[in-house]
CSV table of C-alpha atoms and ligand atoms in Angstrom, one decimal:
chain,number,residue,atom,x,y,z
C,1,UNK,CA,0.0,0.0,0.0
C,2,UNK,CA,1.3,3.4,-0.7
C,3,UNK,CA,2.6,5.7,2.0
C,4,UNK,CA,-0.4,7.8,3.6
C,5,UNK,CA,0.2,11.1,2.7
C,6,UNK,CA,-0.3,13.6,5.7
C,7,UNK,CA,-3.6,15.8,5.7
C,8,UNK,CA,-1.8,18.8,6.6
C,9,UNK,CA,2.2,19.0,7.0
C,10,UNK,CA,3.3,21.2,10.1
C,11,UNK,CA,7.0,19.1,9.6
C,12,UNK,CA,8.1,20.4,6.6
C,13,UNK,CA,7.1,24.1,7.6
C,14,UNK,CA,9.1,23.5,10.5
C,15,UNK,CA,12.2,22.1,9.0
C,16,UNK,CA,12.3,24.8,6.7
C,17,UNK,CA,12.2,27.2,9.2
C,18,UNK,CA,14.0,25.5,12.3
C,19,UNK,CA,17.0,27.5,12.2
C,20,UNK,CA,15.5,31.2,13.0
C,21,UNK,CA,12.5,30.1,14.6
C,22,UNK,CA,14.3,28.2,17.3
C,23,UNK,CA,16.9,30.9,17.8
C,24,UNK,CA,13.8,33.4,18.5
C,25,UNK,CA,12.0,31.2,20.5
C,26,UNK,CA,15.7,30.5,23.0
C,27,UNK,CA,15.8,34.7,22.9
C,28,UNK,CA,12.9,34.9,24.6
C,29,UNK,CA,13.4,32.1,27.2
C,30,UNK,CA,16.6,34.1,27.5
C,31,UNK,CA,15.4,37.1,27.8
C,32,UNK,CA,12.7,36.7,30.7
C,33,UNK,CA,9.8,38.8,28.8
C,34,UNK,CA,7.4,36.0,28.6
C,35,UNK,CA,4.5,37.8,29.4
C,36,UNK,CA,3.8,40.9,26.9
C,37,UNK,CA,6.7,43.5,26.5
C,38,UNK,CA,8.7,43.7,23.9
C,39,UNK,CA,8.6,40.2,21.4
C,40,UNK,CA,4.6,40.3,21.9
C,41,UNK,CA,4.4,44.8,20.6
C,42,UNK,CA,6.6,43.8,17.7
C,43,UNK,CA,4.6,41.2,16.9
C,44,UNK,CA,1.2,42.7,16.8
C,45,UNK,CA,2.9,45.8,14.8
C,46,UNK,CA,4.0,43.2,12.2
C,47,UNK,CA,0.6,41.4,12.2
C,48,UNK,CA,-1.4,44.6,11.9
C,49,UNK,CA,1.0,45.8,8.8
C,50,UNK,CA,0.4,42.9,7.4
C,51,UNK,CA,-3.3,43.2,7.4
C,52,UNK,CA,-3.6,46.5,6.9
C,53,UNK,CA,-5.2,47.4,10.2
C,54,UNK,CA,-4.7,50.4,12.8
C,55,UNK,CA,-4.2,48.0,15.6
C,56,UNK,CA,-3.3,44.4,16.4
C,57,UNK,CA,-4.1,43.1,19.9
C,58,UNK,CA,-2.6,39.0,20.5
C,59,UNK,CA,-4.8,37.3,23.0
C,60,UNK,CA,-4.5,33.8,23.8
C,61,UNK,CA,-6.8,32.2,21.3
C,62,UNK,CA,-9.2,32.9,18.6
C,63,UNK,CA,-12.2,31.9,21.3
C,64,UNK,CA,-10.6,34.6,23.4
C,65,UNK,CA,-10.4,37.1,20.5
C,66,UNK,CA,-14.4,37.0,20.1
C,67,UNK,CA,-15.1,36.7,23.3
C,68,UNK,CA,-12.9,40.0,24.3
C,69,UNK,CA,-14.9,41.7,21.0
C,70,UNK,CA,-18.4,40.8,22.7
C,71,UNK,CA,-16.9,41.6,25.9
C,72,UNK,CA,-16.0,45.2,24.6
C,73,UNK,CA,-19.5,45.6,22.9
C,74,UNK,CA,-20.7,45.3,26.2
C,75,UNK,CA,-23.1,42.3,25.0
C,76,UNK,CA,-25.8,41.0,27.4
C,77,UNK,CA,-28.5,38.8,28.3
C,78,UNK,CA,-31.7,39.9,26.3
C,79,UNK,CA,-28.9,40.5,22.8
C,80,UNK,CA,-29.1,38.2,20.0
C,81,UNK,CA,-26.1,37.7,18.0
C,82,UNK,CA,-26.3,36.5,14.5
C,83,UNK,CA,-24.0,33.3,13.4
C,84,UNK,CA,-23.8,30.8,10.8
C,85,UNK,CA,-25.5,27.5,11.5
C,86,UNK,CA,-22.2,26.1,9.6
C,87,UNK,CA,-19.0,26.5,11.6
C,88,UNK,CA,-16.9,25.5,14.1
C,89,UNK,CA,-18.9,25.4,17.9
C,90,UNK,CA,-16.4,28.8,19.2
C,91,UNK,CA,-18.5,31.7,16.9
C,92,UNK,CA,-21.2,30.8,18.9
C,93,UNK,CA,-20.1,30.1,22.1
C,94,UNK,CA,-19.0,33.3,22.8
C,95,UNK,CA,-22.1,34.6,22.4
C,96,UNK,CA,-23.7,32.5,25.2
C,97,UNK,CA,-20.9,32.1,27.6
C,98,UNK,CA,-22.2,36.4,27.7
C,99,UNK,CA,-25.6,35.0,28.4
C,100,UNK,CA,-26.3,36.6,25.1
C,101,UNK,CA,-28.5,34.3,22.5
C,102,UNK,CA,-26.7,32.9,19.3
C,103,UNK,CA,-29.5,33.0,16.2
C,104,UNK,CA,-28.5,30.6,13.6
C,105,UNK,CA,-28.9,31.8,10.0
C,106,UNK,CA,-28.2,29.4,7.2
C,107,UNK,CA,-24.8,29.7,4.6
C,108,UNK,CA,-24.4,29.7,1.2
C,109,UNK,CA,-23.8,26.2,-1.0
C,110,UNK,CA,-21.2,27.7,-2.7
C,111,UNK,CA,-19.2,29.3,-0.8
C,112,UNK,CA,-19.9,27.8,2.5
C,113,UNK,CA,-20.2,31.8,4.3
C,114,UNK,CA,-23.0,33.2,5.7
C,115,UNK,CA,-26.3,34.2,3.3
C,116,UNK,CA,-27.1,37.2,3.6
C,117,UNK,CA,-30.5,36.5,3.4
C,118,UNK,CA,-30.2,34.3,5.7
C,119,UNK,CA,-28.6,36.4,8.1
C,120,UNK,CA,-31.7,38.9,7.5
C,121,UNK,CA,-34.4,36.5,8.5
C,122,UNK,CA,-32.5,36.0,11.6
C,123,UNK,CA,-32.4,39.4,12.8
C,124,UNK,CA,-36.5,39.0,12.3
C,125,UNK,CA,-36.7,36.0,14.3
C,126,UNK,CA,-34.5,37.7,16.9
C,127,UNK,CA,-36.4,40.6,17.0
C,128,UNK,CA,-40.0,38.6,16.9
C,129,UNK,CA,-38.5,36.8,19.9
C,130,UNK,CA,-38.2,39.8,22.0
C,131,UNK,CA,-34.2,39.6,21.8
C,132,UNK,CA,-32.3,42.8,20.7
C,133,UNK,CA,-30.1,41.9,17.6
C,134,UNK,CA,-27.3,43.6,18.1
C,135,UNK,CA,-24.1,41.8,15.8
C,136,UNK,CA,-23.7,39.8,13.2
C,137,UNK,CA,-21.0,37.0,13.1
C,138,UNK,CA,-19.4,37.1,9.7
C,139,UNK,CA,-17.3,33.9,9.2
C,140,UNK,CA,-14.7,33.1,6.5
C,141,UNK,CA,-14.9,29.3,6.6
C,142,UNK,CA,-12.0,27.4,4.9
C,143,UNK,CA,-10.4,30.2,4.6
C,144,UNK,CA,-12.7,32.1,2.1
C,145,UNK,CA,-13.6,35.5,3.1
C,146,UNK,CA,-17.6,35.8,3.8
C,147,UNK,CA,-19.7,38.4,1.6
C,148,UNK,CA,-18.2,41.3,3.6
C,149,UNK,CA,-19.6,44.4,1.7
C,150,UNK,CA,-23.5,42.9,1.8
C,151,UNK,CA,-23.3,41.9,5.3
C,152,UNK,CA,-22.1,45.8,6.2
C,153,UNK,CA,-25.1,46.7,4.5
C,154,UNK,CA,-27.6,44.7,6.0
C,155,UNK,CA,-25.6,45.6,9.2
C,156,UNK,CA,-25.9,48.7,8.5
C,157,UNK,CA,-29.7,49.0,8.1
C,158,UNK,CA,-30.3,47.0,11.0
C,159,UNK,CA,-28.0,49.2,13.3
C,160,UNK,CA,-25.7,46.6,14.1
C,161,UNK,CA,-22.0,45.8,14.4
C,162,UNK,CA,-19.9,43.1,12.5
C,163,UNK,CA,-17.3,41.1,13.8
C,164,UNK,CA,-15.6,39.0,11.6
C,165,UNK,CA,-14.4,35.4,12.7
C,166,UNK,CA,-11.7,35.2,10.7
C,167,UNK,CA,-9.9,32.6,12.5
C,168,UNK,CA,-9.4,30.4,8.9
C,169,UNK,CA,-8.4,33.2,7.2
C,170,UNK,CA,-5.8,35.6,8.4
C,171,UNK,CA,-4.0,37.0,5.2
C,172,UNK,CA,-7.1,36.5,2.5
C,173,UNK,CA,-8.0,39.0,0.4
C,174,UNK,CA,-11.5,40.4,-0.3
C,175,UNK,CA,-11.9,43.3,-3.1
C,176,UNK,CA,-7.9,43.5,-3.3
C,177,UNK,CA,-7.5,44.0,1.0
C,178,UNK,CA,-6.7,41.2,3.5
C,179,UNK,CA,-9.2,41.1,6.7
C,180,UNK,CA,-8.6,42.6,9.1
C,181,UNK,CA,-10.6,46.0,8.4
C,182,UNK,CA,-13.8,44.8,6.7
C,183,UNK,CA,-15.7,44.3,10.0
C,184,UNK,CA,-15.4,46.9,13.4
C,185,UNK,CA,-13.2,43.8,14.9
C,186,UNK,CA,-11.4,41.1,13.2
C,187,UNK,CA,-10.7,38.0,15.5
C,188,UNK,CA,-8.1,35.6,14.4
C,189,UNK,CA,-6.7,32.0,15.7
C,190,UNK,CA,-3.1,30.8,15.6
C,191,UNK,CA,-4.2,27.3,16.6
C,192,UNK,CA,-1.4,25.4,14.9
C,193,UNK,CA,-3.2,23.8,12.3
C,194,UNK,CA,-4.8,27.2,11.1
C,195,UNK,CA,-3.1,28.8,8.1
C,196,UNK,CA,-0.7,30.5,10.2
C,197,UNK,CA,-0.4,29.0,13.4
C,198,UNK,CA,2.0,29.3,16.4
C,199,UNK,CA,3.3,26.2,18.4
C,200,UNK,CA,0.0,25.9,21.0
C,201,UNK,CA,-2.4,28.4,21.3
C,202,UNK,CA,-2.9,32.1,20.1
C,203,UNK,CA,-4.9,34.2,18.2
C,204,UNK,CA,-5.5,38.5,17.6
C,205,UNK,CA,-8.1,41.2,17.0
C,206,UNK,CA,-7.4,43.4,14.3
C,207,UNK,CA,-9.0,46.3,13.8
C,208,UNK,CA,-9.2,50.2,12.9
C,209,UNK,CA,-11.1,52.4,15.6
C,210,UNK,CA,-8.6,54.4,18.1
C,211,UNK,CA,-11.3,53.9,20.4
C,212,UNK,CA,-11.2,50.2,20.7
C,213,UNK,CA,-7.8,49.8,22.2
C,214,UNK,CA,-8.6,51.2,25.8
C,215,UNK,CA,-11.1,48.6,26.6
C,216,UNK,CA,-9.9,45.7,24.6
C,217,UNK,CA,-6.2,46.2,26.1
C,218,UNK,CA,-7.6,46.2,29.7
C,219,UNK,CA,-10.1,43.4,29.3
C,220,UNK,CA,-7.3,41.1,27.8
C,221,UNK,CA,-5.8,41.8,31.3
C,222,UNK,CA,-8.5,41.4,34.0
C,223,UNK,CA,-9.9,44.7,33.2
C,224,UNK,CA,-7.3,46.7,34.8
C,225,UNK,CA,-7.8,50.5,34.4
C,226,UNK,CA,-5.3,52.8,33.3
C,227,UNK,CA,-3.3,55.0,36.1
C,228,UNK,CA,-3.9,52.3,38.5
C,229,UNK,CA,-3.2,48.8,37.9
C,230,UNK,CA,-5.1,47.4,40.8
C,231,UNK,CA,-7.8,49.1,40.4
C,232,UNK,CA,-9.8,47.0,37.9
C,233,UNK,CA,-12.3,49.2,35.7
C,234,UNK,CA,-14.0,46.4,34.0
C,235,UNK,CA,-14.8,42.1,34.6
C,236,UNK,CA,-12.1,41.0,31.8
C,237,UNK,CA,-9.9,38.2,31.8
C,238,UNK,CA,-6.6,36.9,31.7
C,239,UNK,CA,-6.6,36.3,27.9
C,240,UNK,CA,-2.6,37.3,26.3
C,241,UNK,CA,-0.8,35.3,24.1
C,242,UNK,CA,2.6,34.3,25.4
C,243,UNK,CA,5.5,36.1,23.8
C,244,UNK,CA,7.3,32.5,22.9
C,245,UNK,CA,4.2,31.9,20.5
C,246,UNK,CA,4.3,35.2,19.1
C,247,UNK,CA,8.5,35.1,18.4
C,248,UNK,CA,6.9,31.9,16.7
C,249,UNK,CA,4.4,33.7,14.7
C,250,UNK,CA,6.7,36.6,13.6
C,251,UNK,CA,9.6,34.2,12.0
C,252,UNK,CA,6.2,32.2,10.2
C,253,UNK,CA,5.0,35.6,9.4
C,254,UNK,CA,8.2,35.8,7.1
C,255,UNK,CA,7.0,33.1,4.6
C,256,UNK,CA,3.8,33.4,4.8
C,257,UNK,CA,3.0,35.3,1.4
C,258,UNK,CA,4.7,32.7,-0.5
C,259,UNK,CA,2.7,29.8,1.7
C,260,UNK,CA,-0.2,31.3,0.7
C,261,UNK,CA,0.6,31.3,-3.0
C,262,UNK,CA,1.7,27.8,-2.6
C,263,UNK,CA,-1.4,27.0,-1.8
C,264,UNK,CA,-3.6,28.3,-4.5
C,265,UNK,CA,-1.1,26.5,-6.3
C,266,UNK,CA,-2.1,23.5,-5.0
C,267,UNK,CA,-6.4,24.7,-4.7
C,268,UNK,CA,-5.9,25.5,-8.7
C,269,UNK,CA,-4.2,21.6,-9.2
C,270,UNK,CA,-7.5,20.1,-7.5
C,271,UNK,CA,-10.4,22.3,-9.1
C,272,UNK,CA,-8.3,20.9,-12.3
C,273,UNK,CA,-8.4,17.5,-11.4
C,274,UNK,CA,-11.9,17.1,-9.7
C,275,UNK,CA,-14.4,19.7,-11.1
C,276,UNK,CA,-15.5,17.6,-14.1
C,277,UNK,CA,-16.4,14.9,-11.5
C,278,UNK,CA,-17.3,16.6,-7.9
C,279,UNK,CA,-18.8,19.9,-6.9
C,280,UNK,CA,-15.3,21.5,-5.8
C,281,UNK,CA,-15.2,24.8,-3.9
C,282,UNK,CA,-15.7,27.7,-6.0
C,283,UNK,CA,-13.3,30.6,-5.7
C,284,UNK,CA,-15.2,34.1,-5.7
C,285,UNK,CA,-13.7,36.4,-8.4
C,286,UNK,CA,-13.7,39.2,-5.7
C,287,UNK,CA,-11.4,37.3,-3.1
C,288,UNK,CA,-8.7,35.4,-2.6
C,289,UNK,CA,-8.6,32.2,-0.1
C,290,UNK,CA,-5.8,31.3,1.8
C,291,UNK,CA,-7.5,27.5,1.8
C,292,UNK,CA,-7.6,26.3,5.4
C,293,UNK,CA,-9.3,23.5,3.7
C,294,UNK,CA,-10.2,22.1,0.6
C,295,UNK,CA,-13.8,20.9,1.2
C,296,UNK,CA,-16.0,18.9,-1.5
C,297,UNK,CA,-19.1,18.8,-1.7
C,298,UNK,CA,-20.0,14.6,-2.7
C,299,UNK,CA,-23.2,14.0,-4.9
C,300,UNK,CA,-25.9,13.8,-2.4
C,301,UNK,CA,-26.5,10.4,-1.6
C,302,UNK,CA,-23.0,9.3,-1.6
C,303,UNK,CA,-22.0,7.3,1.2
C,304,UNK,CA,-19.5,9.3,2.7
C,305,UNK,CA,-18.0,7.3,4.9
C,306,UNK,CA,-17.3,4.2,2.4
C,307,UNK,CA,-15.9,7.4,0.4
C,308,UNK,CA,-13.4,8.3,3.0
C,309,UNK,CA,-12.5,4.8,3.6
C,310,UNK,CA,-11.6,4.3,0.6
C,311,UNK,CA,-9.6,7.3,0.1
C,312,UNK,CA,-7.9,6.2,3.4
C,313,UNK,CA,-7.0,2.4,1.7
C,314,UNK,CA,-5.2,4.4,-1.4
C,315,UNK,CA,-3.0,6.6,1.5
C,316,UNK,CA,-5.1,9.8,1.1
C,317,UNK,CA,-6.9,10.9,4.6
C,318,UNK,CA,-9.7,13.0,5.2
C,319,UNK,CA,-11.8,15.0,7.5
C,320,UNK,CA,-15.3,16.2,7.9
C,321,UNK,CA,-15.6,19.7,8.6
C,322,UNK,CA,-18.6,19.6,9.7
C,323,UNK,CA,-20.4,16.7,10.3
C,324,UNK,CA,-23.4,18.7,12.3
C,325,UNK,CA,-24.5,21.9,12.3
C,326,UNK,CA,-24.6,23.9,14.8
C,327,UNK,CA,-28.3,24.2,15.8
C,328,UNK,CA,-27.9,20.3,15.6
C,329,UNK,CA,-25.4,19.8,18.6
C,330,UNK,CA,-26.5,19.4,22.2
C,331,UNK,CA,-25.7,22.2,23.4
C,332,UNK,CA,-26.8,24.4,20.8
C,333,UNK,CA,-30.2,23.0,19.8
C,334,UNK,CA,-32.1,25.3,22.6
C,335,UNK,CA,-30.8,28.1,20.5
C,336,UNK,CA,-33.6,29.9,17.9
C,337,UNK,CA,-32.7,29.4,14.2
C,338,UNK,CA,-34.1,31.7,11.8
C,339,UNK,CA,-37.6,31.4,10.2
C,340,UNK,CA,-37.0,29.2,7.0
C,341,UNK,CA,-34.1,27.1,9.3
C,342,UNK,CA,-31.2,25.9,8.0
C,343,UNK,CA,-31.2,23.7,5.0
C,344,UNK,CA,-28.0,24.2,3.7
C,345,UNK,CA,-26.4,24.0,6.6
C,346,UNK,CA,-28.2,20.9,7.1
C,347,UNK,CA,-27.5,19.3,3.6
C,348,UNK,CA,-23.8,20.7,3.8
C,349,UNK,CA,-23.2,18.5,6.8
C,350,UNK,CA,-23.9,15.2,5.5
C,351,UNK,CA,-22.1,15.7,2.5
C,352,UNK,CA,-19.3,17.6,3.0
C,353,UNK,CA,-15.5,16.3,3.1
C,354,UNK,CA,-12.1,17.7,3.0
C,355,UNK,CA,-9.2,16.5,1.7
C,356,UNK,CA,-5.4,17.3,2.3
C,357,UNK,CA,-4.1,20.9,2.4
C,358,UNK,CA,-1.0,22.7,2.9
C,359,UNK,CA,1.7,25.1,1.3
C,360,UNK,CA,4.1,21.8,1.2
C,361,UNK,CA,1.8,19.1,-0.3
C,362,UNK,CA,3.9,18.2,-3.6
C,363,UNK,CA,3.1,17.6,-7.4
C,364,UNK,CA,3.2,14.0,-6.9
C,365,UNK,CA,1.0,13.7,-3.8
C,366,UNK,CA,-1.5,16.3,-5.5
C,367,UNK,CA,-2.0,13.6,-7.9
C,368,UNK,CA,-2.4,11.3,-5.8
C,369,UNK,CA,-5.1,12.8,-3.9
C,370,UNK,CA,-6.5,13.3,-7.3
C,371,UNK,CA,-6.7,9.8,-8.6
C,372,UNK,CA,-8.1,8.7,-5.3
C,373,UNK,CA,-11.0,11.0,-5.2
C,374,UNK,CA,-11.9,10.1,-8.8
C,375,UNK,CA,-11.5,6.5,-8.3
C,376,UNK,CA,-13.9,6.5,-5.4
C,377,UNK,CA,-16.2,8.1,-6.7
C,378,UNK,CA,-16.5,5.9,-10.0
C,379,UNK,CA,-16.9,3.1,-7.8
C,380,UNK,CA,-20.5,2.4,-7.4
C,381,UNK,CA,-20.4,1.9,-3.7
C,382,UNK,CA,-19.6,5.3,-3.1
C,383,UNK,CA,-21.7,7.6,-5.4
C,384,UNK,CA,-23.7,8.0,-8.7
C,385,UNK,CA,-20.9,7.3,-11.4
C,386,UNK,CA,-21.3,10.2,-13.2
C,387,UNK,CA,-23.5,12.5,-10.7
C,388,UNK,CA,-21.2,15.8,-10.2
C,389,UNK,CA,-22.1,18.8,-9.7
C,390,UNK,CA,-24.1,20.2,-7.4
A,1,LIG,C1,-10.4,27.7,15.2
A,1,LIG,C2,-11.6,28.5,15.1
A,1,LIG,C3,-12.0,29.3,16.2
A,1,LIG,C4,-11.3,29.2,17.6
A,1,LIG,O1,-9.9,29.4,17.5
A,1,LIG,P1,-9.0,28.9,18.7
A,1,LIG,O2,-7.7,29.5,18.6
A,1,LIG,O3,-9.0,27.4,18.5
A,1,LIG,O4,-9.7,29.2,20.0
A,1,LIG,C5,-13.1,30.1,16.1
A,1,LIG,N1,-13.8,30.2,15.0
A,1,LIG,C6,-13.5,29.4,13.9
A,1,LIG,C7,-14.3,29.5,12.7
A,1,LIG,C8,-12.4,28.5,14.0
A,1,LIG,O5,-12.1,27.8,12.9
């Protein structure tokens, strides 16, 4: 049997960078500035120039990063918060660890974000539930940016605030900018296996308004006030990203561009290979994905999981990303979902599956993955021979 190629490749990054990245990591050890000070300010300055923002703020993790957003919108019980029913369990746990109430508004088939439609239906519900919509959760799943200028619209309208979870997609572009400005706050993850990710946990907010640095640098630090550092202004939490993981992040930061290019390199080779056969992701004209995953959508009625095994026989692994919606997990099922529910979301969950991605996957392996997926799905016991498309 082949040699199982690995769904996403943290080795080879690491090899290729081992040299600096270790050095940077000892100078901090060294240098006894573990928490904040110097490593941790030139590293938000660096993240924020690359994004294009005012500010960057690190903060322990992506969860932390939306929570501390909420946190500084002062969100309450009684609020309802707008998210996509598709996504990963944190854009909506924020929301009710505030007591606040996640809506759930369907996504989009094709590109997996938020629909905007969707999204307005929601703040109805919200509204005929006698909750106060007061955000809307934008999220760039896989790495796509969401449908940023028509969700500031409806935003607008509605009078409320967007926070973007970018936590796929730090350094995509939408309409020739990377995120980190098209929402009031941008929250980001470094979780390792995110696009650029540190070596345990991390993440950042990213955004423009002068005004937002005051209460977003106290609550990332128990809500300390100002002149007085014992005298806490505001309930925050302890919520900073160590300055070892940001030295990490700032020599990653480095070759980022060109892992990002890799990997439309490597998003072009399977849209190639597999879009005659298999509803592939489709790349908006408008923005540019920095692929967290590369997620297919099978033929509905395809038995996914003789699919994947036998993928997995032929050395090519995959994941489901997401298996269950949100409004379909324990925890979340007490939570309203927009008038009209959530049938994309719904659909999307039994038939999604992603396959491997990352800047270092080679030509060979590629082809591979290829061959595998097209194989499968010619094989009657996992599909329609023939059934594409959407
Ligand atoms: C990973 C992720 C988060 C949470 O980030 P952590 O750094 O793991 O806390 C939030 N939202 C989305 C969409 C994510 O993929």
């Amino acid at each position: 049997m082949a040699e199982t190629i690995p769904f996403i490749d943290l080795q080879a990054q690491r090899a290729r960078l081992a040299e600096p990245l270790e050095a940077a990591v000892l100078e901090v050890v060294r240098s006894g500035r573990w928490i904040l000070g110097p490593e941790v300010e030139a590293c938000e300055r660096e993240l924020a120039a690359f994004a294009g923002a005012e500010h960057c703020l690190t903060v322990a993790s992506g969860t932390d990063a939306l929570a501390l957003a909420l946190m500084a919108a002062g969100l309450k019980p009684g609020d309802a918060v707008v998210c996509p029913a598709f996504t990963f369990a944190a854009t909506a746990e924020v929301v009710a660890w505030l007591g606040a109430t996640p809506v759930f508004a369907d996504v989009d088939p094709a590109s997996f974000n938020l629909d905007v439609a969707g999204a307005e239906r929601a703040v109805a519900t919200a509204r005929a539930r006698g909750l106060t919509p007061r955000a809307i959760i934008a999220v760039d799943l896989f790495g796509q940016p969401a449908d940023h200028a028509e969700i500031a619209e409806l935003a607008a309208a509605e009078g409320l605030w967007v926070l973007d979870d970018a936590a796929q997609a730090f350094g995509a572009s939408y309409r020739g900018r990377r995120l980190g400005t098209r929402a009031r706050l941008t929250a980001t993850s470094f979780f390792p296996a995110k696009p650029l990710g540190c070596y345990g946990d991390g993440g950042a907010l990213l955004f423009d308004d002068d005004d937002l640095v005051e209460p977003l640098t106290s609550l990332r630090v128990h809500g300390q006030g100002g002149d007085d550092k014992y005298d806490n202004v505001r309930i925050g939490m302890n919520g900073r990203m160590d300055a070892i993981q940001c030295a990490v992040i700032r020599q990653k930061l480095t070759i980022f561009e060109d892992e990002i290019a890799r990997r439309q390199e490597v998003a072009a080779a399977y849209a190639d290979g597999l879009g005659d056969v298999v509803a592939v992701p489709r790349a908006m004209p408008d923005r540019r994905s920095v692929w967290a995953q590369y997620t297919l959508t099978l033929p509905a009625g395809t038995d996914r999981d003789a699919f994947r095994a036998d993928l997995q026989e032929n050395g090519v692994p995959t994941a489901v990303y997401y298996g269950r919606a949100l409004h379909h997990q324990t925890a979340y099922a007490r939570y309203p979902v927009a008038e009209g529910g959530c049938p994309v979301a719904e659909d999307l969950a039994r038939r999604v599956v992603s396959l491997p991605m990352h800047p270092y996957l080679a030509a060979e392996a590629q082809a591979r993955v290829i061959e595998a997926v097209r194989g499968a799905l010619a094989r009657p016991r996992s599909g329609t021979p023939g059934a594409g498309g959407r």
